[in-house]
């Protein structure tokens, strides 16, 4: 048995030496850097925030109006990042969100749900630590708001 232990001990340094002599050396996961753009984090956060119960929309009234016009342009895409601003560092990120809450939902509960959704999604998808999620509630959507708006008629008939 002592021979086996000695034999096993002799093989271990050789195996380690072989790993170190491999081209490129080291674990492939540690070769290079990954950077994540602010816009990527903003998209993830925007999608996660919209999934929270009680969130009617994202952004201020002006940005929603401009976004609605942009959404009507053929080939235009919905602005997922509307109402979201991210600052991304190498290992951490901070987010500012502007939301419109649906009438009847407690703002504190909606904010808590948004914060939890955003932190979970961003940390899971990016591996960045979310240090803060600041939420500004810019409006409350009333049920009457939908009834007051007339259906849009095309300008050209």
PDB file of C-alpha atoms in Angstrom:
ATOM      1  CA  UNK A   1       0.000   0.000   0.000  1.00  0.00           C
ATOM      2  CA  UNK A   2       2.805   2.356   0.716  1.00  0.00           C
ATOM      3  CA  UNK A   3       4.060   1.764  -2.847  1.00  0.00           C
ATOM      4  CA  UNK A   4       0.673   2.823  -4.255  1.00  0.00           C
ATOM      5  CA  UNK A   5       0.667   5.975  -2.160  1.00  0.00           C
ATOM      6  CA  UNK A   6       4.194   6.806  -3.367  1.00  0.00           C
ATOM      7  CA  UNK A   7       3.259   6.009  -6.956  1.00  0.00           C
ATOM      8  CA  UNK A   8       0.130   8.183  -6.750  1.00  0.00           C
ATOM      9  CA  UNK A   9       2.180  11.012  -5.273  1.00  0.00           C
ATOM     10  CA  UNK A  10       4.630  10.828  -8.162  1.00  0.00           C
ATOM     11  CA  UNK A  11       1.860  11.103 -10.770  1.00  0.00           C
ATOM     12  CA  UNK A  12       0.232  14.172  -9.255  1.00  0.00           C
ATOM     13  CA  UNK A  13       3.090  16.607  -9.938  1.00  0.00           C
ATOM     14  CA  UNK A  14       3.407  15.291 -13.488  1.00  0.00           C
ATOM     15  CA  UNK A  15      -0.292  15.872 -14.130  1.00  0.00           C
ATOM     16  CA  UNK A  16      -0.041  19.415 -12.742  1.00  0.00           C
ATOM     17  CA  UNK A  17       3.062  20.047 -14.842  1.00  0.00           C
ATOM     18  CA  UNK A  18       1.262  18.812 -17.959  1.00  0.00           C
ATOM     19  CA  UNK A  19      -1.654  21.195 -17.306  1.00  0.00           C
ATOM     20  CA  UNK A  20       0.693  24.141 -16.884  1.00  0.00           C
ATOM     21  CA  UNK A  21       2.565  23.373 -20.120  1.00  0.00           C
ATOM     22  CA  UNK A  22      -0.639  23.376 -22.215  1.00  0.00           C
ATOM     23  CA  UNK A  23      -0.797  26.144 -24.823  1.00  0.00           C
ATOM     24  CA  UNK A  24      -2.591  29.212 -23.480  1.00  0.00           C
ATOM     25  CA  UNK A  25      -2.217  27.984 -19.909  1.00  0.00           C
ATOM     26  CA  UNK A  26      -4.837  28.227 -17.196  1.00  0.00           C
ATOM     27  CA  UNK A  27      -8.568  27.889 -17.104  1.00  0.00           C
ATOM     28  CA  UNK A  28     -10.215  29.041 -20.368  1.00  0.00           C
ATOM     29  CA  UNK A  29     -12.842  30.945 -18.357  1.00  0.00           C
ATOM     30  CA  UNK A  30     -10.137  33.297 -17.029  1.00  0.00           C
ATOM     31  CA  UNK A  31      -8.654  34.235 -20.407  1.00  0.00           C
ATOM     32  CA  UNK A  32      -9.930  37.671 -21.343  1.00  0.00           C
ATOM     33  CA  UNK A  33     -12.522  40.149 -20.102  1.00  0.00           C
ATOM     34  CA  UNK A  34     -16.235  40.537 -20.561  1.00  0.00           C
ATOM     35  CA  UNK A  35     -17.687  44.030 -20.608  1.00  0.00           C
ATOM     36  CA  UNK A  36     -21.399  44.757 -20.463  1.00  0.00           C
ATOM     37  CA  UNK A  37     -22.799  47.926 -22.025  1.00  0.00           C
ATOM     38  CA  UNK A  38     -25.146  50.187 -20.082  1.00  0.00           C
ATOM     39  CA  UNK A  39     -27.862  49.517 -22.686  1.00  0.00           C
ATOM     40  CA  UNK A  40     -27.764  45.781 -22.028  1.00  0.00           C
ATOM     41  CA  UNK A  41     -28.405  46.278 -18.320  1.00  0.00           C
ATOM     42  CA  UNK A  42     -31.103  48.865 -19.129  1.00  0.00           C
ATOM     43  CA  UNK A  43     -32.958  46.396 -21.356  1.00  0.00           C
ATOM     44  CA  UNK A  44     -32.826  43.635 -18.749  1.00  0.00           C
ATOM     45  CA  UNK A  45     -33.992  46.020 -16.016  1.00  0.00           C
ATOM     46  CA  UNK A  46     -36.759  47.460 -18.203  1.00  0.00           C
ATOM     47  CA  UNK A  47     -38.188  44.035 -18.984  1.00  0.00           C
ATOM     48  CA  UNK A  48     -37.997  42.940 -15.344  1.00  0.00           C
ATOM     49  CA  UNK A  49     -39.629  46.149 -14.079  1.00  0.00           C
ATOM     50  CA  UNK A  50     -42.559  45.800 -16.498  1.00  0.00           C
ATOM     51  CA  UNK A  51     -43.202  42.289 -15.171  1.00  0.00           C
ATOM     52  CA  UNK A  52     -43.986  43.593 -11.670  1.00  0.00           C
ATOM     53  CA  UNK A  53     -47.679  43.685 -10.789  1.00  0.00           C
ATOM     54  CA  UNK A  54     -48.998  47.241 -10.605  1.00  0.00           C
ATOM     55  CA  UNK A  55     -46.589  48.805 -13.109  1.00  0.00           C
ATOM     56  CA  UNK A  56     -48.629  50.505 -15.830  1.00  0.00           C
ATOM     57  CA  UNK A  57     -45.760  52.047 -17.809  1.00  0.00           C
ATOM     58  CA  UNK A  58     -42.163  53.185 -17.662  1.00  0.00           C
ATOM     59  CA  UNK A  59     -40.867  56.732 -18.065  1.00  0.00           C
ATOM     60  CA  UNK A  60     -42.312  60.211 -17.721  1.00  0.00           C
ATOM     61  CA  UNK A  61     -45.318  61.467 -19.657  1.00  0.00           C
ATOM     62  CA  UNK A  62     -43.124  63.170 -22.255  1.00  0.00           C
ATOM     63  CA  UNK A  63     -40.921  60.138 -22.863  1.00  0.00           C
ATOM     64  CA  UNK A  64     -44.012  57.909 -23.145  1.00  0.00           C
ATOM     65  CA  UNK A  65     -45.569  60.274 -25.704  1.00  0.00           C
ATOM     66  CA  UNK A  66     -42.412  60.397 -27.789  1.00  0.00           C
ATOM     67  CA  UNK A  67     -42.025  56.636 -27.438  1.00  0.00           C
ATOM     68  CA  UNK A  68     -45.600  56.049 -28.570  1.00  0.00           C
ATOM     69  CA  UNK A  69     -44.928  58.067 -31.728  1.00  0.00           C
ATOM     70  CA  UNK A  70     -41.706  56.142 -32.330  1.00  0.00           C
ATOM     71  CA  UNK A  71     -43.565  52.831 -31.857  1.00  0.00           C
ATOM     72  CA  UNK A  72     -45.945  53.748 -34.718  1.00  0.00           C
ATOM     73  CA  UNK A  73     -43.137  54.257 -37.215  1.00  0.00           C
ATOM     74  CA  UNK A  74     -42.900  51.239 -39.522  1.00  0.00           C
ATOM     75  CA  UNK A  75     -39.910  49.155 -38.531  1.00  0.00           C
ATOM     76  CA  UNK A  76     -39.694  50.880 -35.161  1.00  0.00           C
ATOM     77  CA  UNK A  77     -39.239  48.828 -32.033  1.00  0.00           C
ATOM     78  CA  UNK A  78     -40.682  49.361 -28.595  1.00  0.00           C
ATOM     79  CA  UNK A  79     -38.358  51.265 -26.321  1.00  0.00           C
ATOM     80  CA  UNK A  80     -37.675  48.674 -23.641  1.00  0.00           C
ATOM     81  CA  UNK A  81     -35.217  51.029 -21.990  1.00  0.00           C
ATOM     82  CA  UNK A  82     -37.726  53.900 -21.614  1.00  0.00           C
ATOM     83  CA  UNK A  83     -37.594  55.076 -18.006  1.00  0.00           C
ATOM     84  CA  UNK A  84     -34.393  53.172 -17.202  1.00  0.00           C
ATOM     85  CA  UNK A  85     -30.886  54.554 -16.682  1.00  0.00           C
ATOM     86  CA  UNK A  86     -27.959  52.313 -15.728  1.00  0.00           C
ATOM     87  CA  UNK A  87     -24.423  53.026 -14.652  1.00  0.00           C
ATOM     88  CA  UNK A  88     -22.295  49.935 -15.199  1.00  0.00           C
ATOM     89  CA  UNK A  89     -18.854  49.349 -13.724  1.00  0.00           C
ATOM     90  CA  UNK A  90     -16.610  46.302 -13.936  1.00  0.00           C
ATOM     91  CA  UNK A  91     -18.377  44.345 -11.193  1.00  0.00           C
ATOM     92  CA  UNK A  92     -21.271  46.547 -10.041  1.00  0.00           C
ATOM     93  CA  UNK A  93     -24.194  48.478 -11.468  1.00  0.00           C
ATOM     94  CA  UNK A  94     -26.667  51.077 -10.203  1.00  0.00           C
ATOM     95  CA  UNK A  95     -30.060  51.763 -11.747  1.00  0.00           C
ATOM     96  CA  UNK A  96     -32.562  54.617 -11.820  1.00  0.00           C
ATOM     97  CA  UNK A  97     -36.114  53.756 -12.893  1.00  0.00           C
ATOM     98  CA  UNK A  98     -39.102  55.980 -13.571  1.00  0.00           C
ATOM     99  CA  UNK A  99     -42.451  54.197 -13.382  1.00  0.00           C
ATOM    100  CA  UNK A 100     -46.178  54.851 -13.623  1.00  0.00           C
ATOM    101  CA  UNK A 101     -48.180  52.853 -11.082  1.00  0.00           C
ATOM    102  CA  UNK A 102     -51.637  51.473 -11.792  1.00  0.00           C
ATOM    103  CA  UNK A 103     -54.259  53.101  -9.543  1.00  0.00           C
ATOM    104  CA  UNK A 104     -55.221  50.969  -6.545  1.00  0.00           C
ATOM    105  CA  UNK A 105     -51.835  49.281  -6.075  1.00  0.00           C
ATOM    106  CA  UNK A 106     -49.810  50.311  -3.005  1.00  0.00           C
ATOM    107  CA  UNK A 107     -46.797  52.245  -4.317  1.00  0.00           C
ATOM    108  CA  UNK A 108     -44.491  50.779  -1.660  1.00  0.00           C
ATOM    109  CA  UNK A 109     -45.434  47.219  -2.644  1.00  0.00           C
ATOM    110  CA  UNK A 110     -45.050  47.945  -6.357  1.00  0.00           C
ATOM    111  CA  UNK A 111     -41.648  49.568  -5.777  1.00  0.00           C
ATOM    112  CA  UNK A 112     -40.510  46.611  -3.690  1.00  0.00           C
ATOM    113  CA  UNK A 113     -41.634  44.141  -6.390  1.00  0.00           C
ATOM    114  CA  UNK A 114     -39.918  46.173  -9.122  1.00  0.00           C
ATOM    115  CA  UNK A 115     -36.705  46.342  -7.107  1.00  0.00           C
ATOM    116  CA  UNK A 116     -36.741  42.582  -6.417  1.00  0.00           C
ATOM    117  CA  UNK A 117     -37.468  41.699 -10.076  1.00  0.00           C
ATOM    118  CA  UNK A 118     -34.799  44.044 -11.419  1.00  0.00           C
ATOM    119  CA  UNK A 119     -32.087  42.945  -8.986  1.00  0.00           C
ATOM    120  CA  UNK A 120     -32.794  39.244  -9.552  1.00  0.00           C
ATOM    121  CA  UNK A 121     -32.835  39.547 -13.360  1.00  0.00           C
ATOM    122  CA  UNK A 122     -29.772  41.793 -13.694  1.00  0.00           C
ATOM    123  CA  UNK A 123     -27.641  39.794 -11.250  1.00  0.00           C
ATOM    124  CA  UNK A 124     -28.687  36.459 -12.781  1.00  0.00           C
ATOM    125  CA  UNK A 125     -28.084  37.505 -16.380  1.00  0.00           C
ATOM    126  CA  UNK A 126     -24.970  39.666 -15.976  1.00  0.00           C
ATOM    127  CA  UNK A 127     -23.276  38.486 -12.760  1.00  0.00           C
ATOM    128  CA  UNK A 128     -22.940  42.169 -11.831  1.00  0.00           C
ATOM    129  CA  UNK A 129     -23.755  43.189  -8.272  1.00  0.00           C
ATOM    130  CA  UNK A 130     -26.685  45.611  -8.219  1.00  0.00           C
ATOM    131  CA  UNK A 131     -25.761  48.155  -5.560  1.00  0.00           C
ATOM    132  CA  UNK A 132     -28.953  50.234  -5.798  1.00  0.00           C
ATOM    133  CA  UNK A 133     -32.215  50.562  -7.663  1.00  0.00           C
ATOM    134  CA  UNK A 134     -33.708  54.030  -7.287  1.00  0.00           C
ATOM    135  CA  UNK A 135     -37.362  54.290  -8.276  1.00  0.00           C
ATOM    136  CA  UNK A 136     -39.198  57.503  -9.103  1.00  0.00           C
ATOM    137  CA  UNK A 137     -42.967  57.202  -9.404  1.00  0.00           C
ATOM    138  CA  UNK A 138     -43.870  59.887 -11.939  1.00  0.00           C
ATOM    139  CA  UNK A 139     -47.608  59.216 -12.236  1.00  0.00           C
ATOM    140  CA  UNK A 140     -50.560  57.057 -11.263  1.00  0.00           C
ATOM    141  CA  UNK A 141     -52.635  55.642 -14.105  1.00  0.00           C
ATOM    142  CA  UNK A 142     -56.355  56.084 -13.402  1.00  0.00           C
ATOM    143  CA  UNK A 143     -58.956  53.774 -14.953  1.00  0.00           C
ATOM    144  CA  UNK A 144     -60.705  56.859 -16.422  1.00  0.00           C
ATOM    145  CA  UNK A 145     -57.549  57.789 -18.349  1.00  0.00           C
ATOM    146  CA  UNK A 146     -58.244  55.067 -20.915  1.00  0.00           C
ATOM    147  CA  UNK A 147     -61.869  56.108 -21.399  1.00  0.00           C
ATOM    148  CA  UNK A 148     -60.959  59.784 -21.951  1.00  0.00           C
ATOM    149  CA  UNK A 149     -58.669  58.967 -24.826  1.00  0.00           C
ATOM    150  CA  UNK A 150     -60.467  58.843 -28.122  1.00  0.00           C
ATOM    151  CA  UNK A 151     -59.489  56.077 -30.495  1.00  0.00           C
ATOM    152  CA  UNK A 152     -56.947  57.415 -32.912  1.00  0.00           C
ATOM    153  CA  UNK A 153     -58.288  58.111 -36.373  1.00  0.00           C
ATOM    154  CA  UNK A 154     -55.977  58.067 -39.336  1.00  0.00           C
ATOM    155  CA  UNK A 155     -55.239  61.567 -40.585  1.00  0.00           C
ATOM    156  CA  UNK A 156     -55.643  60.522 -44.195  1.00  0.00           C
ATOM    157  CA  UNK A 157     -58.776  58.700 -45.269  1.00  0.00           C
TER     158      UNK A 157
END
